[in-house]
Short mmCIF file of C-alpha atoms and ligand atoms in Angstrom, two decimals:
data_model
loop_
_atom_site.label_atom_id
_atom_site.label_comp_id
_atom_site.label_asym_id
_atom_site.label_seq_id
_atom_site.Cartn_x
_atom_site.Cartn_y
_atom_site.Cartn_z
CA MET A 2 -24.93 -145.83 2.03
CA THR A 3 -26.55 -144.81 5.34
CA ALA A 4 -24.72 -142.35 7.60
CA THR A 5 -24.13 -145.01 10.25
CA ALA A 6 -22.66 -147.50 7.73
CA ASP A 7 -20.38 -144.87 6.17
CA PRO A 8 -16.84 -145.71 7.34
CA ARG A 9 -15.41 -142.34 6.30
CA VAL A 10 -14.50 -139.84 9.02
CA LEU A 11 -16.73 -136.77 9.16
CA SER A 12 -14.87 -133.63 10.24
CA PRO A 13 -16.99 -130.47 10.11
CA GLY A 14 -14.74 -127.54 9.30
CA LEU A 15 -12.08 -130.08 8.23
CA GLU A 16 -10.69 -129.85 11.78
CA GLY A 17 -7.91 -132.38 12.31
CA VAL A 18 -7.87 -133.33 8.61
CA LEU A 19 -4.54 -133.23 6.81
CA ALA A 20 -5.68 -131.67 3.54
CA GLY A 21 -2.25 -131.35 1.96
CA GLU A 22 1.46 -130.88 2.50
CA THR A 23 3.37 -127.61 2.51
CA SER A 24 6.98 -126.56 2.87
CA ILE A 25 6.11 -122.85 3.13
CA ALA A 26 5.32 -122.30 6.83
CA LEU A 27 5.06 -124.16 10.13
CA VAL A 28 2.58 -122.95 12.76
CA ASP A 29 3.56 -124.64 16.05
CA GLY A 30 0.86 -123.55 18.49
CA ALA A 31 2.09 -125.58 21.46
CA ASN A 32 5.52 -124.00 21.44
CA GLY A 33 4.61 -120.57 20.08
CA ARG A 34 6.68 -120.94 16.94
CA LEU A 35 6.03 -119.64 13.44
CA LEU A 36 8.61 -120.56 10.82
CA TYR A 37 8.70 -119.43 7.19
CA ARG A 38 10.61 -122.12 5.27
CA GLY A 39 12.29 -123.03 8.55
CA TYR A 40 13.30 -119.52 9.61
CA PRO A 41 11.76 -118.17 12.88
CA ILE A 42 9.48 -115.17 12.43
CA GLY A 43 11.42 -113.11 15.00
CA GLN A 44 14.67 -113.47 13.03
CA LEU A 45 12.92 -112.60 9.80
CA VAL A 46 11.52 -109.40 11.31
CA ARG A 47 14.84 -108.40 12.89
CA HIS A 48 17.06 -109.16 9.89
CA GLY A 49 14.80 -109.14 6.84
CA SER A 50 12.45 -107.01 4.81
CA TYR A 51 9.06 -107.79 3.32
CA ALA A 52 10.71 -108.15 -0.11
CA MET A 53 13.20 -110.73 1.20
CA VAL A 54 10.42 -112.62 2.98
CA ALA A 55 8.13 -112.60 -0.06
CA GLU A 56 10.93 -113.95 -2.27
CA LEU A 57 11.66 -116.58 0.39
CA LEU A 58 8.02 -117.67 0.44
CA TRP A 59 7.82 -117.82 -3.37
CA THR A 60 11.18 -119.38 -4.19
CA GLY A 61 12.64 -120.79 -0.98
CA GLU A 62 15.74 -118.61 -1.51
CA TRP A 63 16.97 -115.99 0.98
CA LEU A 64 17.96 -113.01 -1.16
CA PRO A 65 19.51 -110.21 0.98
CA ASP A 66 19.34 -107.78 -1.98
CA ALA A 67 15.68 -108.39 -2.74
CA HIS A 68 13.66 -105.28 -3.52
CA LEU A 69 9.99 -104.97 -4.41
CA GLY A 70 8.43 -101.58 -5.08
CA THR A 71 4.73 -100.94 -5.60
CA THR A 72 3.67 -100.95 -9.25
CA ALA A 73 1.34 -98.80 -11.35
CA LEU A 74 -2.25 -99.83 -12.00
CA PRO A 75 -3.85 -100.34 -15.39
CA GLN A 76 -6.24 -97.44 -16.11
CA ALA A 77 -9.19 -99.87 -16.00
CA VAL A 78 -8.50 -100.55 -12.30
CA VAL A 79 -8.43 -96.85 -11.40
CA ASP A 80 -11.62 -96.25 -13.43
CA VAL A 81 -13.50 -99.00 -11.60
CA LEU A 82 -12.21 -97.92 -8.16
CA ARG A 83 -13.34 -94.38 -9.01
CA ALA A 84 -16.83 -95.69 -9.79
CA LEU A 85 -17.21 -97.37 -6.38
CA PRO A 86 -19.26 -95.58 -3.73
CA PRO A 87 -16.97 -93.89 -1.15
CA THR A 88 -18.79 -95.91 1.52
CA ALA A 89 -17.67 -99.24 -0.02
CA ASN A 90 -15.94 -101.67 2.34
CA ALA A 91 -12.18 -101.48 1.72
CA MET A 92 -11.99 -105.29 1.36
CA ASP A 93 -14.66 -105.16 -1.35
CA ALA A 94 -12.70 -102.41 -3.09
CA LEU A 95 -9.47 -104.41 -2.91
CA ARG A 96 -11.17 -107.58 -4.17
CA THR A 97 -12.68 -105.56 -7.03
CA GLY A 98 -9.32 -103.98 -7.86
CA VAL A 99 -7.63 -107.40 -7.94
CA SER A 100 -10.41 -108.76 -10.13
CA VAL A 101 -10.20 -105.91 -12.66
CA TRP A 102 -6.41 -106.17 -12.61
CA GLY A 103 -6.69 -109.91 -13.39
CA ALA A 104 -9.13 -109.23 -16.22
CA SER A 105 -6.65 -106.84 -17.81
CA GLN A 106 -3.71 -109.28 -17.60
CA SER A 107 -5.01 -112.51 -19.17
CA LEU A 108 -3.03 -114.61 -16.70
CA GLY A 109 -2.47 -118.12 -17.91
CA TRP A 110 -1.71 -121.52 -16.39
CA PRO A 111 0.56 -122.40 -14.72
CA PRO A 112 0.97 -119.44 -12.35
CA THR A 113 4.47 -117.95 -12.13
CA VAL A 114 6.68 -116.19 -9.57
CA GLU A 115 6.61 -113.13 -11.82
CA GLN A 116 2.81 -113.07 -11.58
CA ALA A 117 3.11 -113.34 -7.79
CA ARG A 118 5.50 -110.37 -7.74
CA THR A 119 3.25 -108.25 -9.91
CA MET A 120 0.09 -109.06 -7.94
CA THR A 121 1.78 -108.41 -4.59
CA THR A 122 3.12 -105.06 -5.75
CA ALA A 123 0.00 -103.85 -7.61
CA ALA A 124 -2.52 -104.57 -4.84
CA PRO A 125 -1.13 -101.86 -2.48
CA SER A 126 -1.50 -99.30 -5.29
CA ALA A 127 -5.16 -100.34 -5.67
CA LEU A 128 -5.97 -100.03 -1.96
CA ALA A 129 -4.15 -96.70 -1.65
CA ALA A 130 -5.97 -95.39 -4.75
CA PHE A 131 -9.37 -96.40 -3.34
CA ALA A 132 -8.61 -94.85 0.06
CA ARG A 133 -7.70 -91.55 -1.62
CA LEU A 134 -10.58 -91.58 -4.11
CA ARG A 135 -13.16 -92.09 -1.34
CA ASP A 136 -11.73 -88.95 0.32
CA GLY A 137 -12.03 -86.98 -2.94
CA LYS A 138 -8.26 -87.11 -3.62
CA GLU A 139 -6.45 -88.31 -6.72
CA PRO A 140 -4.35 -91.52 -6.66
CA ILE A 141 -0.57 -91.12 -6.42
CA ASP A 142 1.89 -92.85 -8.74
CA PRO A 143 4.17 -95.44 -7.13
CA ASP A 144 7.72 -94.51 -6.12
CA PRO A 145 9.62 -97.63 -7.25
CA GLU A 146 12.53 -96.80 -4.91
CA LEU A 147 10.39 -97.52 -1.85
CA GLY A 148 9.67 -101.03 -0.59
CA VAL A 149 6.06 -102.24 -0.76
CA PRO A 150 4.94 -101.37 2.83
CA GLU A 151 6.63 -97.94 2.74
CA GLY A 152 5.46 -97.33 -0.83
CA PHE A 153 1.90 -98.14 0.20
CA LEU A 154 2.06 -95.54 2.99
CA TYR A 155 3.46 -93.00 0.53
CA GLN A 156 0.70 -93.67 -2.01
CA LEU A 157 -1.90 -93.49 0.77
CA THR A 158 -0.82 -90.22 2.34
CA GLY A 159 1.24 -88.47 -0.35
CA GLU A 160 4.14 -88.17 2.09
CA ARG A 161 7.16 -90.35 2.66
CA PRO A 162 6.66 -92.01 6.06
CA SER A 163 9.19 -91.56 8.87
CA ALA A 164 11.87 -94.24 9.12
CA ALA A 165 10.17 -95.60 12.26
CA ALA A 166 6.75 -95.83 10.58
CA ALA A 167 8.26 -97.46 7.48
CA ARG A 168 10.10 -99.99 9.63
CA ALA A 169 6.99 -100.78 11.70
CA MET A 170 4.89 -101.26 8.58
CA ASP A 171 7.54 -103.52 7.06
CA ALA A 172 7.58 -105.60 10.25
CA TYR A 173 3.80 -105.88 10.19
CA PHE A 174 3.85 -107.01 6.55
CA ILE A 175 6.41 -109.69 7.44
CA VAL A 176 4.40 -111.14 10.36
CA ALA A 177 1.14 -111.05 8.39
CA ALA A 178 2.63 -112.49 5.18
CA GLU A 179 1.85 -116.14 5.82
CA HIS A 180 0.09 -118.48 8.30
CA SER A 181 -0.22 -121.88 6.59
CA PHE A 182 -3.58 -123.56 5.74
CA ASN A 183 -5.98 -120.93 7.09
CA ALA A 184 -9.37 -120.42 5.40
CA SER A 185 -8.29 -117.80 2.85
CA THR A 186 -5.12 -119.66 1.86
CA PHE A 187 -7.06 -122.89 1.51
CA THR A 188 -9.58 -121.02 -0.66
CA ALA A 189 -6.74 -119.84 -2.91
CA ARG A 190 -5.48 -123.42 -3.19
CA VAL A 191 -8.94 -124.82 -4.01
CA ILE A 192 -9.32 -122.29 -6.83
CA THR A 193 -5.81 -123.01 -8.09
CA SER A 194 -6.50 -126.73 -8.02
CA THR A 195 -9.03 -126.27 -10.85
CA GLN A 196 -6.21 -124.73 -12.95
CA SER A 197 -7.82 -121.32 -12.64
CA ASP A 198 -5.53 -118.26 -12.65
CA MET A 199 -3.67 -116.53 -9.82
CA ALA A 200 -5.87 -113.41 -9.78
CA SER A 201 -8.99 -115.57 -9.38
CA ALA A 202 -7.32 -117.42 -6.51
CA VAL A 203 -6.32 -114.21 -4.73
CA GLY A 204 -9.72 -112.62 -5.35
CA GLY A 205 -11.36 -115.63 -3.70
CA ALA A 206 -8.88 -115.50 -0.84
CA ILE A 207 -9.76 -111.85 -0.17
CA GLY A 208 -13.43 -112.86 -0.07
CA ALA A 209 -12.66 -115.53 2.54
CA LEU A 210 -10.51 -113.17 4.60
CA LYS A 211 -13.28 -110.58 4.70
CA GLY A 212 -15.39 -112.71 7.08
CA PRO A 213 -15.20 -111.69 10.75
CA LEU A 214 -14.22 -115.22 11.80
CA HIS A 215 -10.99 -114.88 9.83
CA GLY A 216 -9.76 -111.38 9.12
CA GLY A 217 -11.78 -109.49 11.70
CA ALA A 218 -10.10 -106.17 12.32
CA PRO A 219 -8.12 -105.52 15.47
CA SER A 220 -10.29 -102.41 15.76
CA GLU A 221 -11.74 -103.73 19.01
CA VAL A 222 -8.26 -103.52 20.48
CA VAL A 223 -8.17 -99.90 19.37
CA SER A 224 -11.53 -99.20 21.08
CA GLN A 225 -10.22 -100.91 24.23
CA LEU A 226 -7.09 -98.77 24.33
CA HIS A 227 -9.18 -95.65 23.68
CA GLU A 228 -11.45 -96.55 26.61
CA ILE A 229 -8.49 -97.12 28.91
CA GLY A 230 -7.08 -93.79 27.79
CA SER A 231 -4.03 -93.59 30.06
CA VAL A 232 -1.57 -95.94 31.76
CA ASP A 233 -2.78 -95.09 35.29
CA ARG A 234 -6.32 -96.23 34.43
CA ALA A 235 -5.24 -99.62 33.01
CA GLU A 236 -5.32 -101.67 36.22
CA GLN A 237 -8.81 -100.60 37.26
CA TRP A 238 -10.25 -100.88 33.73
CA ILE A 239 -8.89 -104.40 33.28
CA ASP A 240 -10.17 -105.53 36.70
CA GLU A 241 -13.64 -104.18 35.96
CA THR A 242 -13.71 -105.82 32.53
CA LEU A 243 -12.68 -109.23 33.86
CA ASP A 244 -15.07 -108.91 36.85
CA ARG A 245 -17.90 -108.47 34.35
CA GLY A 246 -16.78 -111.69 32.61
CA ASP A 247 -15.80 -109.80 29.45
CA ARG A 248 -12.70 -110.68 27.46
CA LEU A 249 -9.64 -108.60 26.93
CA MET A 250 -9.25 -108.03 23.22
CA GLY A 251 -5.88 -109.02 21.79
CA PHE A 252 -5.30 -111.83 24.30
CA GLY A 253 -5.77 -115.62 24.01
CA HIS A 254 -5.61 -117.75 20.87
CA ARG A 255 -7.20 -120.98 19.65
CA VAL A 256 -3.92 -122.47 18.38
CA TYR A 257 -1.11 -120.74 20.28
CA ARG A 258 -0.76 -121.90 23.89
CA ALA A 259 2.31 -119.72 24.27
CA TYR A 260 3.07 -116.08 23.46
CA ASP A 261 2.00 -115.57 19.83
CA PRO A 262 5.38 -115.23 18.07
CA ARG A 263 3.92 -112.60 15.74
CA ALA A 264 2.91 -110.48 18.73
CA ALA A 265 6.41 -110.90 20.17
CA ALA A 266 7.99 -109.71 16.93
CA LEU A 267 5.64 -106.74 16.64
CA ARG A 268 6.12 -105.85 20.29
CA GLU A 269 9.83 -105.39 19.64
CA VAL A 270 8.95 -103.02 16.84
CA ALA A 271 6.33 -101.23 18.93
CA GLU A 272 8.80 -100.75 21.77
CA GLY A 273 11.23 -99.25 19.32
CA MET A 274 8.58 -96.71 18.40
CA ALA A 275 7.33 -96.07 21.95
CA GLY A 276 9.56 -93.07 22.52
CA SER A 277 7.90 -91.25 19.65
CA ALA A 278 4.31 -92.36 20.11
CA ASP A 279 2.33 -92.14 23.36
CA TRP A 280 -0.14 -94.60 21.87
CA LEU A 281 2.42 -97.38 21.68
CA LYS A 282 3.67 -96.60 25.17
CA LEU A 283 0.10 -97.08 26.41
CA ALA A 284 -0.22 -100.40 24.55
CA VAL A 285 3.00 -101.78 26.05
CA ALA A 286 1.96 -100.74 29.56
CA VAL A 287 -1.58 -102.13 29.18
CA GLU A 288 -0.18 -105.44 27.96
CA ASP A 289 1.98 -105.83 31.07
CA VAL A 290 -1.00 -105.26 33.38
CA ALA A 291 -3.29 -107.51 31.28
CA LEU A 292 -0.83 -110.44 31.27
CA ARG A 293 -0.41 -110.18 35.03
CA LYS A 294 -4.17 -110.10 35.63
CA LEU A 295 -4.91 -112.97 33.22
CA LYS A 296 -2.28 -115.11 34.94
CA GLU A 297 -3.77 -114.34 38.37
CA ARG A 298 -7.26 -115.27 37.22
CA HIS A 299 -6.42 -118.26 34.99
CA PRO A 300 -3.29 -119.81 36.58
CA ASP A 301 -3.81 -123.10 34.68
CA ARG A 302 -4.73 -121.64 31.30
CA PRO A 303 -1.90 -120.08 29.29
CA LEU A 304 -3.31 -116.75 28.07
CA PHE A 305 -0.92 -114.51 26.21
CA THR A 306 -0.96 -111.60 23.84
CA ASN A 307 -2.08 -112.38 20.31
CA VAL A 308 -1.08 -110.74 17.04
CA GLU A 309 -4.16 -108.49 16.99
CA PHE A 310 -2.95 -106.52 20.02
CA TYR A 311 0.28 -105.26 18.49
CA THR A 312 -1.21 -105.01 15.03
CA ALA A 313 -3.61 -102.46 16.47
CA ALA A 314 -0.81 -100.75 18.34
CA VAL A 315 1.41 -100.49 15.27
CA MET A 316 -1.39 -99.41 12.90
CA GLN A 317 -2.66 -96.81 15.32
CA GLY A 318 0.88 -95.67 16.03
CA ILE A 319 1.39 -95.09 12.31
CA GLY A 320 -1.96 -93.26 12.19
CA LEU A 321 -3.87 -95.58 9.83
CA PRO A 322 -7.69 -95.59 9.89
CA PRO A 323 -9.15 -98.76 11.50
CA ASN A 324 -11.47 -99.36 8.51
CA LEU A 325 -8.37 -100.13 6.42
CA TYR A 326 -6.83 -102.69 8.83
CA PRO A 327 -8.35 -105.87 7.29
CA ALA A 328 -7.44 -104.76 3.77
CA ILE A 329 -3.87 -103.94 4.83
CA PHE A 330 -3.70 -107.44 6.31
CA ALA A 331 -4.80 -108.72 2.88
CA LEU A 332 -2.01 -106.74 1.16
CA ALA A 333 0.60 -108.36 3.39
CA ARG A 334 -0.95 -111.82 2.93
CA HIS A 335 -0.58 -111.58 -0.86
CA ALA A 336 2.93 -113.04 -0.48
CA GLY A 337 1.63 -116.11 1.36
CA TRP A 338 -1.42 -116.63 -0.82
CA THR A 339 0.57 -116.47 -4.04
CA ALA A 340 3.28 -118.75 -2.59
CA HIS A 341 0.57 -121.32 -1.88
CA VAL A 342 -0.84 -120.87 -5.39
CA LEU A 343 2.61 -121.72 -6.77
CA GLU A 344 3.03 -124.70 -4.43
CA GLN A 345 -0.45 -126.02 -5.24
CA ALA A 346 0.13 -125.67 -8.98
CA ALA A 347 3.51 -127.41 -8.79
CA GLY A 348 2.01 -130.62 -7.38
CA ASN A 349 -1.56 -130.10 -8.39
CA ARG A 350 -4.44 -132.40 -7.58
CA LEU A 351 -8.02 -131.15 -7.87
CA ILE A 352 -9.35 -130.49 -4.34
CA ARG A 353 -12.74 -132.15 -4.16
CA PRO A 354 -13.72 -133.56 -0.74
CA ASP A 355 -16.59 -135.94 -0.16
CA VAL A 356 -19.72 -134.96 1.72
CA ARG A 357 -22.23 -137.10 3.59
CA TYR A 358 -25.71 -136.85 2.11
CA ILE A 359 -28.37 -136.41 4.81
CA GLY A 360 -31.36 -135.39 2.62
CA PRO A 361 -34.48 -137.41 1.80
CA ALA A 362 -34.17 -140.97 0.46
CA GLU A 363 -35.09 -141.44 -3.21
CA ARG A 364 -38.79 -140.64 -3.76
CA SER A 365 -41.20 -139.71 -6.55
CA LEU A 366 -42.67 -136.30 -7.27
CA PRO A 367 -46.19 -135.77 -5.79
CA GLY A 368 -48.75 -137.57 -7.98
CA VAL A 369 -46.10 -139.49 -9.96
CA ALA A 370 -45.77 -143.26 -9.52
CA ALA A 371 -42.32 -144.65 -8.75
CA GLY A 372 -40.37 -144.95 -11.99
CA GLY A 373 -43.01 -142.81 -13.80
N1 ACO B 418 -9.73 -112.34 28.15
C1 ACO B 418 -10.16 -112.90 29.29
N2 ACO B 418 -10.32 -114.23 29.46
C2 ACO B 418 -10.04 -115.01 28.43
C3 ACO B 418 -9.57 -114.50 27.20
C4 ACO B 418 -9.42 -113.11 27.08
N3 ACO B 418 -8.99 -112.55 25.96
N4 ACO B 418 -9.38 -115.52 26.34
C5 ACO B 418 -9.70 -116.63 27.00
N5 ACO B 418 -10.11 -116.33 28.26
C6 ACO B 418 -10.53 -117.26 29.26
C7 ACO B 418 -11.98 -117.66 29.05
O1 ACO B 418 -12.87 -116.80 29.72
C8 ACO B 418 -12.01 -119.06 29.58
O2 ACO B 418 -12.11 -119.00 30.99
P1 ACO B 418 -12.99 -120.08 31.82
O3 ACO B 418 -12.32 -121.40 31.54
O4 ACO B 418 -12.88 -119.62 33.23
O5 ACO B 418 -14.37 -120.01 31.24
C9 ACO B 418 -10.62 -119.61 29.27
O6 ACO B 418 -9.77 -118.46 29.14
C10 ACO B 418 -10.58 -120.39 27.95
O7 ACO B 418 -11.28 -119.67 26.93
P2 ACO B 418 -11.68 -120.32 25.52
O8 ACO B 418 -12.76 -119.51 24.90
O9 ACO B 418 -11.91 -121.78 25.67
O10 ACO B 418 -10.34 -120.13 24.71
P3 ACO B 418 -10.16 -120.34 23.16
O11 ACO B 418 -8.77 -120.76 22.98
O12 ACO B 418 -11.18 -121.19 22.58
O13 ACO B 418 -10.41 -118.86 22.59
C11 ACO B 418 -10.07 -116.77 21.63
C12 ACO B 418 -9.52 -118.19 21.83
C13 ACO B 418 -11.45 -116.84 20.96
C14 ACO B 418 -9.10 -116.00 20.73
C15 ACO B 418 -10.19 -116.07 23.01
O14 ACO B 418 -8.95 -116.10 23.67
C16 ACO B 418 -10.73 -114.66 22.90
O15 ACO B 418 -11.95 -114.46 22.85
N6 ACO B 418 -9.82 -113.62 22.88
C17 ACO B 418 -10.25 -112.23 22.76
C18 ACO B 418 -10.55 -111.86 21.29
C19 ACO B 418 -9.27 -111.78 20.44
O16 ACO B 418 -8.26 -111.21 20.83
N7 ACO B 418 -9.35 -112.34 19.21
C20 ACO B 418 -8.24 -112.35 18.26
C21 ACO B 418 -7.59 -113.70 18.22
S1 ACO B 418 -6.09 -113.68 17.21
C22 ACO B 418 -6.57 -114.05 15.67
O17 ACO B 418 -7.64 -114.52 15.43
C23 ACO B 418 -5.66 -113.70 14.51
#
């Protein structure tokens, strides 16, 4: 069939294509809403924990007593992480850790909630172990009493984080846990649709998230705040940046035409920490100036803060190195990825789109007659 006679709709990037149905999350860009199983993200951050949210995503149940602590790694995972060069990208290390973990588990089909729990609680141990090993330090055993975000910080630093840092990290994990049919989640669902195992699906998802078009670090926001340096310099710095035609990092969004609800939820957390961290105070003040200036310059274009801005503020406020930001995002997203793996498996249909062929028409090899 020639391209012009082909009645099928071509949608590069699958834009506008409904590729499935989900009851896990709703991303409502026009109204700035993000709902996990119907519950608004702001409520979940204010009243929930990452464990409650993960259980909600997996099972649909709201369990106020939910607890998930980080779990110990099989020795094979630690051995392989130890063998990686200290310069390895943290996303590569995490993907490798997940892969070795999967190889040591013999996960079967269909995937289960218990597998989702174990993967989501083992991955933070793997990233923390790699981050320590690359600094010449030994990995730290999990403290099962601590929730996953707090336990990750403990295994990373060897110290129990302050209550404010633990709370901020928990809030970040909640807002980053799920965002519907994005590229990495779709990757996980494609892999699951072949009846492959959950570790393979999550390993593939980490690979997709690593690309700068998807999980690019909010480290540019950090550089921006470093350049601004102090609240009194914000106005001039922002004017100069916009006069040059440059963009303010952490503002604007392709889908949200309102304040990114994840940024709103993290801002509340950041403001709660502002008294103890000058960095967060600077971020809150810079945001106010930036929003005012963007409104002045683009009165007809809604430009608001996006999630990257307060992710950077919270991570920096906690004191985490920017080269870990994308991998920490991946840890939080384990809950969403594995929830989608379960949903895909429950109503599985092999994902296999069509493609329009635009190569040469049938022809013979050089020197060979047609049909020869
Ligand atoms: N700073 C200054 N001006 C901006 C910004 C910004 N951050 N974002 C958009 N604008 C302006 C553009 O200059 C443009 O103005 P013009 O019409 O006068 O030319 C207008 O707003 C529309 O811009 P588009 O590029 O069409 O907006 P789009 O929705 O396609 O872009 C994007 C979204 C890429 C996120 C953009 O807002 C941007 O570059 N932001 C800065 C980078 C950033 O924070 N990225 C993280 C996004 S969050 C996430 O991915 C998880």
